[in-house]
Short mmCIF file of C-alpha atoms in Angstrom, two decimals:
data_model
loop_
_atom_site.label_atom_id
_atom_site.label_comp_id
_atom_site.label_asym_id
_atom_site.label_seq_id
_atom_site.Cartn_x
_atom_site.Cartn_y
_atom_site.Cartn_z
CA MET A 517 15.16 20.48 3.04
CA LYS A 518 15.87 16.78 4.17
CA VAL A 519 13.44 13.91 4.55
CA LEU A 520 13.96 10.75 6.59
CA TYR A 521 11.26 8.31 5.26
CA ALA A 522 10.65 5.62 8.06
CA THR A 523 9.07 2.43 7.02
CA SER A 524 8.62 -1.36 8.25
CA GLU A 525 8.94 -2.46 4.34
CA ALA A 526 10.23 -1.15 1.28
CA ARG A 527 10.85 -2.54 -2.28
CA PRO A 528 13.07 -4.30 -3.26
CA PHE A 529 14.33 -5.17 0.19
CA ALA A 530 11.35 -6.59 1.99
CA ALA A 531 7.66 -6.68 1.01
CA SER A 532 4.22 -7.75 2.36
CA GLY A 533 1.76 -5.42 0.67
CA GLY A 534 1.21 -2.04 -0.84
CA LEU A 535 3.47 0.13 1.81
CA ALA A 536 6.44 -1.70 0.25
CA ASP A 537 5.60 -0.25 -3.22
CA VAL A 538 4.93 3.34 -1.70
CA ALA A 539 8.34 3.21 0.23
CA GLY A 540 10.18 1.94 -2.87
CA SER A 541 8.82 4.56 -5.07
CA LEU A 542 7.76 7.73 -3.43
CA PRO A 543 11.12 8.49 -1.98
CA GLN A 544 12.76 8.44 -5.58
CA ALA A 545 10.08 10.81 -6.83
CA ILE A 546 10.80 13.35 -3.89
CA ARG A 547 14.56 13.04 -4.31
CA ALA A 548 14.10 13.66 -8.08
CA ARG A 549 12.77 17.06 -7.16
CA LEU A 550 15.71 17.96 -5.42
CA VAL A 551 14.72 17.19 -1.98
CA GLY A 552 17.00 15.21 0.09
CA CYS A 553 15.34 11.98 0.99
CA ARG A 554 16.61 8.78 2.58
CA VAL A 555 14.61 5.72 3.82
CA VAL A 556 15.22 3.81 7.18
CA MET A 557 13.77 0.10 7.79
CA PRO A 558 14.48 -2.87 9.51
CA LEU A 559 17.24 -5.50 8.23
CA TYR A 560 14.99 -8.52 7.97
CA GLU A 561 16.15 -12.22 7.32
CA SER A 562 14.28 -12.24 4.16
CA VAL A 563 16.42 -9.52 2.45
CA PRO A 564 17.79 -11.25 -0.55
CA GLU A 565 21.40 -12.17 -0.38
CA GLU A 566 22.32 -10.32 -3.74
CA LEU A 567 21.13 -7.10 -1.91
CA ARG A 568 22.94 -7.89 1.38
CA GLU A 569 26.01 -8.22 -0.78
CA GLN A 570 25.71 -4.67 -2.10
CA MET A 571 25.22 -3.16 1.51
CA ARG A 572 28.10 -1.37 3.46
CA PHE A 573 28.39 -1.60 7.33
CA VAL A 574 28.32 1.98 8.76
CA THR A 575 28.10 1.77 12.36
CA SER A 576 26.45 0.47 15.58
CA PHE A 577 24.93 1.82 18.70
CA SER A 578 22.64 0.84 21.37
CA VAL A 579 18.92 1.68 21.64
CA PRO A 580 16.84 2.13 24.89
CA VAL A 581 13.97 -0.09 25.10
CA SER A 582 12.06 0.82 28.31
CA TRP A 583 14.63 -0.35 30.90
CA ARG A 584 16.99 -2.40 28.54
CA ARG A 585 19.33 -1.21 25.81
CA GLN A 586 19.73 -3.29 22.62
CA TYR A 587 22.32 -3.40 19.75
CA CYS A 588 21.50 -1.70 16.57
CA GLY A 589 23.70 -2.32 13.45
CA VAL A 590 23.37 0.35 10.81
CA PHE A 591 23.72 -0.92 7.04
CA GLU A 592 23.50 1.26 4.07
CA ALA A 593 22.34 0.38 0.58
CA ARG A 594 21.19 2.31 -2.54
CA SER A 595 18.18 1.69 -4.68
CA GLY A 596 16.89 3.77 -7.37
CA GLY A 597 19.49 6.57 -6.36
CA VAL A 598 18.08 6.63 -2.76
CA VAL A 599 20.07 5.84 0.29
CA TYR A 600 18.49 3.22 2.51
CA TYR A 601 19.54 2.59 6.01
CA LEU A 602 18.74 -0.91 7.24
CA LEU A 603 18.75 -1.39 10.83
CA ASP A 604 20.13 -4.65 12.32
CA ASN A 605 19.24 -6.72 15.34
CA GLN A 606 19.06 -10.40 14.76
CA TYR A 607 16.95 -10.95 17.88
CA TYR A 608 14.16 -8.95 16.51
CA PHE A 609 14.55 -9.34 12.85
CA LYS A 610 16.32 -12.69 12.06
CA ARG A 611 12.96 -14.36 11.79
CA ALA A 612 10.59 -15.71 9.03
CA GLY A 613 8.17 -13.12 8.01
CA LEU A 614 7.94 -9.38 8.80
CA TYR A 615 4.92 -9.48 11.28
CA GLY A 616 2.77 -11.55 13.40
CA HIS A 617 5.36 -12.46 15.95
CA TYR A 618 4.42 -12.68 19.52
CA ASP A 619 6.49 -9.69 20.34
CA ASP A 620 5.63 -7.40 17.64
CA ALA A 621 5.11 -4.56 20.16
CA GLU A 622 8.83 -4.83 21.37
CA ARG A 623 10.23 -5.45 17.96
CA PHE A 624 8.76 -2.07 16.64
CA ALA A 625 9.24 -0.20 19.75
CA PHE A 626 12.80 -1.01 19.31
CA PHE A 627 12.56 0.09 15.55
CA SER A 628 10.72 3.09 16.27
CA ARG A 629 13.27 4.58 18.92
CA ALA A 630 16.32 3.31 16.67
CA ILE A 631 15.20 5.65 13.92
CA LEU A 632 15.75 8.43 16.20
CA GLU A 633 18.97 7.24 17.74
CA LEU A 634 20.28 6.92 14.03
CA ILE A 635 20.32 10.69 13.60
CA ASP A 636 23.14 10.85 15.91
CA HIS A 637 25.07 8.43 13.80
CA ILE A 638 24.82 9.45 10.20
CA ASP A 639 25.69 12.53 8.04
CA PHE A 640 21.95 13.39 7.53
CA ARG A 641 20.19 15.50 9.77
CA PRO A 642 16.45 15.38 8.70
CA ASP A 643 14.03 18.39 8.70
CA ILE A 644 10.92 15.88 8.52
CA ILE A 645 10.68 12.30 9.57
CA HIS A 646 8.07 10.80 7.54
CA CYS A 647 6.54 7.77 9.59
CA ASN A 648 4.28 4.97 8.19
CA ASP A 649 1.60 2.99 10.04
CA TRP A 650 1.49 1.46 13.39
CA GLN A 651 4.97 0.02 13.28
CA THR A 652 6.46 3.55 13.34
CA GLY A 653 3.50 5.22 15.25
CA LEU A 654 5.83 5.49 18.33
CA THR A 655 8.49 7.68 16.53
CA PRO A 656 6.62 10.84 16.87
CA VAL A 657 5.72 9.97 20.55
CA TYR A 658 9.05 9.21 21.48
CA TYR A 659 10.31 12.46 19.69
CA ASN A 660 8.00 14.63 21.62
CA LEU A 661 8.79 12.79 24.91
CA PHE A 662 12.58 12.36 24.75
CA TYR A 663 14.23 14.05 21.86
CA ALA A 664 12.44 17.35 21.06
CA SER A 665 14.99 19.45 23.30
CA ARG A 666 18.11 17.05 22.72
CA PRO A 667 20.95 19.15 21.06
CA GLY A 668 20.97 18.30 17.35
CA TYR A 669 17.20 17.33 17.33
CA GLU A 670 15.55 20.67 17.54
CA ASN A 671 12.87 21.80 15.25
CA ILE A 672 12.42 18.27 13.42
CA ARG A 673 8.82 17.82 12.36
CA THR A 674 7.10 14.52 12.10
CA VAL A 675 4.64 13.40 9.38
CA TYR A 676 2.42 10.18 10.03
CA THR A 677 0.79 8.33 7.19
CA ILE A 678 -2.09 6.01 7.57
CA HIS A 679 -2.26 3.39 4.73
CA ASN A 680 -4.72 1.20 6.17
CA ILE A 681 -6.57 2.06 9.39
CA GLN A 682 -7.88 -1.42 10.21
CA TYR A 683 -4.29 -2.32 11.41
CA GLN A 684 -3.63 -0.11 14.27
CA GLY A 685 -1.05 -1.91 16.75
CA LYS A 686 -3.10 -2.54 19.53
CA TYR A 687 -1.63 -4.02 22.74
CA GLY A 688 -2.60 -4.17 26.67
CA MET A 689 -1.86 -1.28 28.71
CA GLU A 690 0.21 -3.37 31.04
CA ILE A 691 3.11 -3.13 28.72
CA LEU A 692 3.14 0.53 28.40
CA GLY A 693 6.02 1.07 30.68
CA ASP A 694 8.06 -2.34 30.53
CA VAL A 695 8.05 -2.60 26.81
CA PHE A 696 7.30 0.85 25.41
CA GLY A 697 8.91 2.75 28.08
CA ILE A 698 6.30 5.30 27.99
CA PRO A 699 5.81 7.15 31.42
CA GLU A 700 2.22 7.07 33.17
CA TYR A 701 1.92 10.77 32.82
CA ALA A 702 1.99 10.44 28.74
CA ALA A 703 -0.17 7.46 28.60
CA SER A 704 -3.01 9.38 27.14
CA LEU A 705 -0.95 9.73 24.02
CA VAL A 706 -1.31 6.19 23.02
CA GLU A 707 -4.31 5.02 25.19
CA GLN A 708 -7.79 4.52 23.34
CA ASP A 709 -10.49 2.17 24.65
CA GLY A 710 -8.47 0.90 27.52
CA CYS A 711 -5.63 -0.48 25.53
CA VAL A 712 -2.18 0.99 23.93
CA ASN A 713 -3.11 1.99 20.32
CA LEU A 714 0.20 2.70 18.38
CA MET A 715 -1.66 4.20 15.44
CA LYS A 716 -3.52 6.51 17.84
CA GLY A 717 -0.12 7.61 19.40
CA GLY A 718 1.15 8.71 15.80
CA ILE A 719 -1.87 10.65 15.16
CA GLU A 720 -1.72 12.37 18.47
CA ALA A 721 2.03 13.11 18.45
CA ALA A 722 2.67 13.91 14.67
CA ASP A 723 2.64 17.47 13.37
CA LYS A 724 1.01 16.31 10.14
CA VAL A 725 -1.38 13.18 9.52
CA THR A 726 -1.94 12.03 6.04
CA THR A 727 -3.44 8.94 4.17
CA VAL A 728 -3.17 7.79 0.79
CA SER A 729 -6.23 9.28 -0.90
CA PRO A 730 -8.43 12.47 -0.24
CA THR A 731 -11.71 10.31 -0.12
CA TYR A 732 -10.29 7.85 2.51
CA ALA A 733 -9.22 10.98 4.56
CA MET A 734 -12.99 11.87 4.63
CA GLU A 735 -13.98 8.32 5.12
CA ILE A 736 -11.95 7.52 8.03
CA CYS A 737 -13.48 10.24 10.15
CA ASP A 738 -16.73 8.14 9.74
CA PRO A 739 -17.43 5.36 12.30
CA TRP A 740 -18.21 3.00 9.53
CA PHE A 741 -14.72 3.11 8.22
CA SER A 742 -12.53 4.19 11.24
CA PHE A 743 -12.54 0.98 13.22
CA GLY A 744 -12.87 3.05 16.37
CA LEU A 745 -10.54 6.23 15.65
CA ASP A 746 -12.95 8.58 14.09
CA SER A 747 -13.22 10.67 17.17
CA ILE A 748 -9.48 11.27 17.55
CA LEU A 749 -9.37 11.92 13.58
CA ARG A 750 -12.26 14.43 13.77
CA ALA A 751 -10.64 16.40 16.69
CA ARG A 752 -7.59 16.52 14.95
CA GLY A 753 -9.03 17.00 11.44
CA TRP A 754 -6.82 20.27 11.19
CA LYS A 755 -3.87 18.12 10.57
CA LEU A 756 -5.34 15.41 8.51
CA ALA A 757 -4.83 15.59 4.52
CA GLY A 758 -5.34 12.84 2.12
CA ILE A 759 -2.69 12.41 -0.95
CA LEU A 760 -3.45 10.02 -3.63
CA ASN A 761 -0.58 7.24 -4.21
CA GLY A 762 0.76 6.54 -7.59
CA ILE A 763 2.47 3.58 -9.21
CA ASP A 764 5.80 3.05 -10.75
CA VAL A 765 4.99 3.72 -14.41
CA ASP A 766 8.52 2.64 -15.50
CA SER A 767 7.84 -0.91 -14.20
CA TYR A 768 4.31 -1.01 -15.05
CA ASN A 769 4.78 -0.33 -18.68
CA PRO A 770 3.10 -2.68 -21.28
CA ALA A 771 5.60 -0.93 -23.96
CA THR A 772 8.66 -2.42 -22.10
CA ASP A 773 7.19 -5.23 -19.73
CA GLY A 774 9.31 -8.31 -20.37
CA VAL A 775 6.97 -10.88 -18.89
CA ILE A 776 4.03 -10.16 -21.23
CA ALA A 777 3.31 -12.08 -24.39
CA GLN A 778 3.90 -8.80 -26.63
CA ASN A 779 4.40 -5.39 -25.82
CA TYR A 780 1.95 -2.56 -26.98
CA THR A 781 1.19 0.95 -26.46
CA ALA A 782 -1.99 3.19 -26.31
CA GLU A 783 -1.05 4.32 -29.98
CA ASP A 784 -0.59 0.80 -31.08
CA PRO A 785 -2.42 -1.59 -28.95
CA ALA A 786 -2.51 -4.59 -31.29
CA GLY A 787 -0.17 -6.73 -28.77
CA LYS A 788 -3.00 -6.62 -26.26
CA ALA A 789 -4.84 -9.18 -28.30
CA VAL A 790 -1.67 -11.49 -28.34
CA CYS A 791 -1.51 -10.92 -24.55
CA LYS A 792 -5.12 -12.00 -24.02
CA ALA A 793 -4.71 -15.05 -26.24
CA ALA A 794 -1.70 -16.20 -24.36
CA LEU A 795 -3.26 -15.80 -21.01
CA GLN A 796 -6.24 -17.64 -22.10
CA LYS A 797 -4.06 -20.45 -23.34
CA GLU A 798 -1.89 -20.21 -19.98
CA LEU A 799 -5.01 -20.55 -17.77
CA GLY A 800 -6.62 -23.37 -19.68
CA LEU A 801 -9.49 -21.32 -21.25
CA PRO A 802 -10.60 -21.39 -24.65
CA VAL A 803 -8.67 -18.98 -26.86
CA MET A 804 -11.40 -16.78 -28.20
CA ALA A 805 -10.74 -13.14 -29.33
CA ASP A 806 -14.38 -11.97 -29.33
CA VAL A 807 -15.38 -13.21 -25.92
CA PRO A 808 -14.58 -10.45 -23.34
CA LEU A 809 -12.20 -11.68 -20.61
CA ILE A 810 -13.10 -10.28 -17.06
CA VAL A 811 -10.03 -10.61 -14.63
CA MET A 812 -9.39 -9.86 -11.08
CA VAL A 813 -6.09 -9.57 -9.06
CA THR A 814 -7.07 -9.41 -5.26
CA ARG A 815 -6.54 -10.70 -1.82
CA LEU A 816 -9.55 -12.91 -1.03
CA VAL A 817 -10.88 -10.88 1.97
CA SER A 818 -14.42 -9.56 2.59
CA HIS A 819 -13.49 -5.87 2.04
CA LYS A 820 -12.45 -6.24 -1.60
CA GLY A 821 -16.09 -6.90 -2.48
CA LEU A 822 -16.12 -10.49 -3.04
CA ASP A 823 -19.38 -11.08 -1.47
CA LEU A 824 -20.85 -9.03 -4.30
CA VAL A 825 -18.87 -11.12 -6.79
CA LYS A 826 -20.04 -14.45 -5.25
CA TYR A 827 -23.67 -13.11 -5.42
CA VAL A 828 -23.76 -12.41 -9.01
CA LEU A 829 -21.03 -14.72 -10.69
CA ASP A 830 -23.23 -17.68 -11.49
CA GLU A 831 -25.58 -15.07 -13.48
CA LEU A 832 -22.72 -13.46 -15.21
CA LEU A 833 -21.33 -16.77 -16.37
CA GLN A 834 -24.36 -17.31 -18.25
CA GLU A 835 -23.40 -14.70 -20.46
CA PRO A 836 -20.82 -14.82 -23.30
CA VAL A 837 -17.88 -13.98 -21.00
CA GLN A 838 -14.70 -15.45 -19.41
CA VAL A 839 -13.85 -14.63 -15.82
CA ALA A 840 -10.28 -15.18 -14.29
CA ILE A 841 -9.48 -14.56 -10.79
CA LEU A 842 -5.80 -14.56 -9.14
CA GLY A 843 -5.58 -14.34 -5.53
CA SER A 844 -5.61 -16.14 -2.25
CA GLY A 845 -6.88 -15.47 1.28
CA ASP A 846 -9.95 -16.56 3.19
CA TRP A 847 -10.77 -20.32 2.88
CA ALA A 848 -14.43 -19.71 2.00
CA TYR A 849 -13.74 -17.68 -1.03
CA GLU A 850 -10.97 -19.98 -2.25
CA THR A 851 -13.45 -23.02 -1.80
CA PHE A 852 -16.35 -21.05 -3.75
CA PHE A 853 -14.03 -20.10 -6.69
CA ARG A 854 -12.84 -23.64 -6.98
CA GLU A 855 -16.23 -25.02 -7.14
CA MET A 856 -17.12 -22.61 -9.83
CA GLN A 857 -14.15 -23.51 -11.76
CA ALA A 858 -15.35 -26.95 -11.78
CA ARG A 859 -18.96 -25.90 -12.80
CA TYR A 860 -17.75 -23.71 -15.55
CA PRO A 861 -14.46 -25.01 -16.76
CA ASP A 862 -14.59 -23.18 -20.19
CA LYS A 863 -15.64 -19.74 -18.84
CA PHE A 864 -14.05 -19.36 -15.34
CA CYS A 865 -10.58 -19.97 -13.91
CA PHE A 866 -9.36 -19.58 -10.35
CA TYR A 867 -5.78 -19.32 -9.92
CA GLU A 868 -4.86 -19.73 -6.14
CA GLY A 869 -1.77 -17.70 -4.90
CA PHE A 870 -0.12 -14.71 -6.12
CA VAL A 871 2.61 -14.83 -8.81
CA PRO A 872 3.78 -11.25 -9.55
CA ASP A 873 4.63 -12.10 -13.16
CA LEU A 874 1.25 -13.66 -13.70
CA ALA A 875 -0.26 -10.79 -12.04
CA ARG A 876 1.12 -8.61 -15.04
CA ARG A 877 -0.22 -11.13 -17.47
CA PHE A 878 -3.55 -10.75 -16.12
CA TYR A 879 -3.51 -7.06 -16.54
CA ALA A 880 -2.24 -7.18 -20.07
CA GLY A 881 -4.42 -10.14 -21.14
CA GLY A 882 -7.83 -8.99 -19.60
CA ASP A 883 -10.26 -6.93 -21.32
CA ILE A 884 -12.39 -5.85 -18.14
CA PHE A 885 -10.78 -5.37 -14.66
CA LEU A 886 -13.22 -5.58 -11.87
CA MET A 887 -12.22 -4.12 -8.30
CA PRO A 888 -15.50 -3.50 -6.33
CA SER A 889 -14.21 -3.05 -2.83
CA LYS A 890 -16.18 -2.40 0.10
CA SER A 891 -13.47 -0.10 1.27
CA GLU A 892 -9.98 0.70 -0.52
CA PRO A 893 -7.60 3.25 1.09
CA CYS A 894 -5.89 3.75 -2.16
CA GLY A 895 -5.65 0.60 -4.51
CA LEU A 896 -2.79 0.38 -6.97
CA ALA A 897 -4.38 -2.55 -9.01
CA GLN A 898 -6.98 -0.13 -10.65
CA MET A 899 -4.18 2.36 -11.96
CA VAL A 900 -2.04 -0.64 -13.07
CA ALA A 901 -5.03 -2.00 -14.98
CA CYS A 902 -5.56 1.25 -16.73
CA ARG A 903 -1.94 1.51 -17.69
CA TYR A 904 -2.28 -1.82 -19.33
CA GLY A 905 -5.64 -0.79 -21.14
CA ASP A 906 -8.28 -2.49 -19.44
CA LEU A 907 -11.81 -1.28 -18.99
CA VAL A 908 -11.76 -0.84 -15.14
CA VAL A 909 -14.92 -1.17 -12.85
CA VAL A 910 -14.62 0.16 -9.52
CA ARG A 911 -16.87 1.00 -6.69
CA GLU A 912 -16.58 4.67 -5.53
CA THR A 913 -14.73 4.25 -2.35
CA GLY A 914 -11.36 5.62 -0.98
CA GLY A 915 -8.73 5.86 -3.57
CA LEU A 916 -10.95 4.14 -6.34
CA LYS A 917 -13.15 7.11 -6.26
CA ASP A 918 -10.08 9.59 -6.59
CA SER A 919 -8.30 7.64 -9.43
CA ILE A 920 -11.16 6.23 -11.70
CA THR A 921 -13.87 8.64 -13.46
CA ASP A 922 -16.83 7.29 -15.20
CA CYS A 923 -16.61 7.44 -18.88
CA GLY A 924 -20.42 8.26 -19.03
CA ASP A 925 -19.50 11.94 -19.54
CA GLY A 926 -17.45 11.04 -22.55
CA GLU A 927 -14.29 11.96 -20.74
CA GLY A 928 -13.75 9.39 -18.05
CA ILE A 929 -11.54 6.27 -17.97
CA GLY A 930 -13.54 3.59 -16.37
CA PHE A 931 -17.00 2.42 -14.89
CA THR A 932 -18.09 3.19 -11.42
CA PHE A 933 -21.02 2.37 -9.07
CA LYS A 934 -21.61 3.86 -5.75
CA THR A 935 -23.58 1.67 -3.37
CA TYR A 936 -22.24 -1.81 -2.04
CA ASN A 937 -24.87 -3.49 -4.14
CA ALA A 938 -24.40 -6.72 -6.55
CA GLY A 939 -26.95 -5.50 -8.91
CA ASP A 940 -25.24 -2.10 -9.08
CA MET A 941 -21.94 -3.78 -9.57
CA LEU A 942 -23.41 -6.05 -12.30
CA ASN A 943 -24.98 -2.98 -14.12
CA ALA A 944 -21.49 -1.29 -14.36
CA ILE A 945 -20.06 -4.59 -15.67
CA HIS A 946 -22.75 -4.59 -18.34
CA ARG A 947 -21.92 -0.93 -19.26
CA ALA A 948 -18.22 -1.91 -19.58
CA LEU A 949 -19.30 -5.10 -21.84
CA GLY A 950 -21.28 -2.58 -24.14
CA VAL A 951 -18.25 -0.23 -24.65
CA TYR A 952 -16.22 -3.31 -25.32
CA ARG A 953 -18.60 -4.46 -27.99
CA SER A 954 -18.40 -1.00 -29.65
CA ALA A 955 -14.86 -0.70 -31.24
CA GLU A 956 -14.94 3.08 -31.62
CA ASP A 957 -16.06 3.50 -27.88
CA TYR A 958 -13.67 0.83 -26.60
CA THR A 959 -10.70 2.34 -28.34
CA ALA A 960 -11.37 5.84 -27.00
CA VAL A 961 -11.76 4.74 -23.57
CA ARG A 962 -8.86 2.59 -23.44
CA ARG A 963 -6.63 5.15 -24.79
CA ARG A 964 -8.00 7.60 -22.25
CA ALA A 965 -6.92 5.01 -19.46
CA MET A 966 -3.51 4.18 -20.71
CA GLU A 967 -2.54 7.93 -21.24
CA THR A 968 -3.53 8.93 -17.78
CA ASP A 969 -0.80 9.94 -15.68
CA PHE A 970 -0.55 7.69 -12.57
CA SER A 971 3.04 8.54 -11.73
CA TRP A 972 4.46 9.56 -8.24
CA GLY A 973 5.16 12.95 -9.48
CA LYS A 974 1.88 14.72 -8.63
CA SER A 975 2.17 12.88 -5.29
CA ALA A 976 5.65 13.69 -4.61
CA ASN A 977 4.82 17.52 -5.24
CA GLU A 978 1.98 17.51 -2.86
CA TYR A 979 4.17 15.87 -0.20
CA ILE A 980 7.00 18.57 -0.78
CA ARG A 981 4.31 21.21 -0.43
CA MET A 982 3.15 19.84 2.86
CA TYR A 983 6.97 19.51 4.12
CA LYS A 984 7.44 22.82 3.15
CA SER A 985 4.55 24.29 5.02
CA LEU A 986 5.74 22.45 8.24
CA THR A 987 9.41 23.72 7.98
CA LYS A 988 8.61 27.37 6.91
CA PRO A 989 9.38 30.02 9.91
CA GLU A 990 6.45 30.99 11.66
#
């Protein structure tokens, strides 16, 4: 069996969010299980020069974009043993940033169709094309309309994964034919509430629809979470499944991480105290071993639960704790956290921006990791925090619910709360503080968290089972 994994971003070539982490890790795990898996993505201007130097030009061809045809160059690279095809068109991709351009609709219509045209020009005929998010939502649509009966393309199955249902690729119906090249008779495939919705097209046309955690798969069938797509997801519920993401446990490994102050393991966690002292010093906080350090690594947007944090932060800082937040985003949150730092310079630190190496030092140096999201498709930070031995506090939503079990039963690995309520969050933090102050309980919970298997292996096995169910003879 062969899988062509189609994504708009993947590490180490280009990244703007969690999709790049998934696309950089999941194909490796699939391939490690003796399933052929290659990745296709755009060749952006931001791809580092040292990676470009390792690429090999394969071929070029033209891609139909409605009434026009556009050049597409194919470059091959390898990362983690996986073959990557990077598709080149300087008009569409030689720009700053991955998304947010006025013609994103045309850029990713080109990419979605180029994925299919590519198959005629490489020595890899996939059984499965696995598409991701709105940027490749048109690929299953184009396959059904133009390629399903084309020689060499028969019986290819398509999988479509929703990483975040909030971002759907919505455009005016007036560009249906001129940009997307979709005939009027097929408009219903992509039409939703009077506009073109590329995610809706992927859901309609794909053979299987997945999302990044079982709980999120249920949540997005509810109007509260679906951003308008609940009705189509309920109607297509027979092909919807949730598979929890993993993390790169080789990269996120406190035993080998080269950017933290001292390495440590679940068996010998002494180095974590060294990491905490180093982080306190780096952030300008008093170095106090016995004061619990609560940390967050997050985008500063409302669905990350920051309204709850704002509501109780002043009360929390009256207690013998330190709090540090790393992130950037909405101006209102940044302003609030800067003001709190001015009021509590010895107890609170806000580091504006995102520095990957510093994020790792937050994980390694923190005692308690807070992630009270209003919604969270999967989340990776809570898994990384467990890996680094933090006491993790999360709200029971999406992948947070699926990955973190409450330690109140004596077997869990974190602290959870259900309702989106600041008092409930504060209660969960207090439970974590109670465990932190009990050496025996702290050691047990920390060890269970660090030893939990968050690798991509389980996820890859579930994806492979799904692929096989689509390709088995009827």
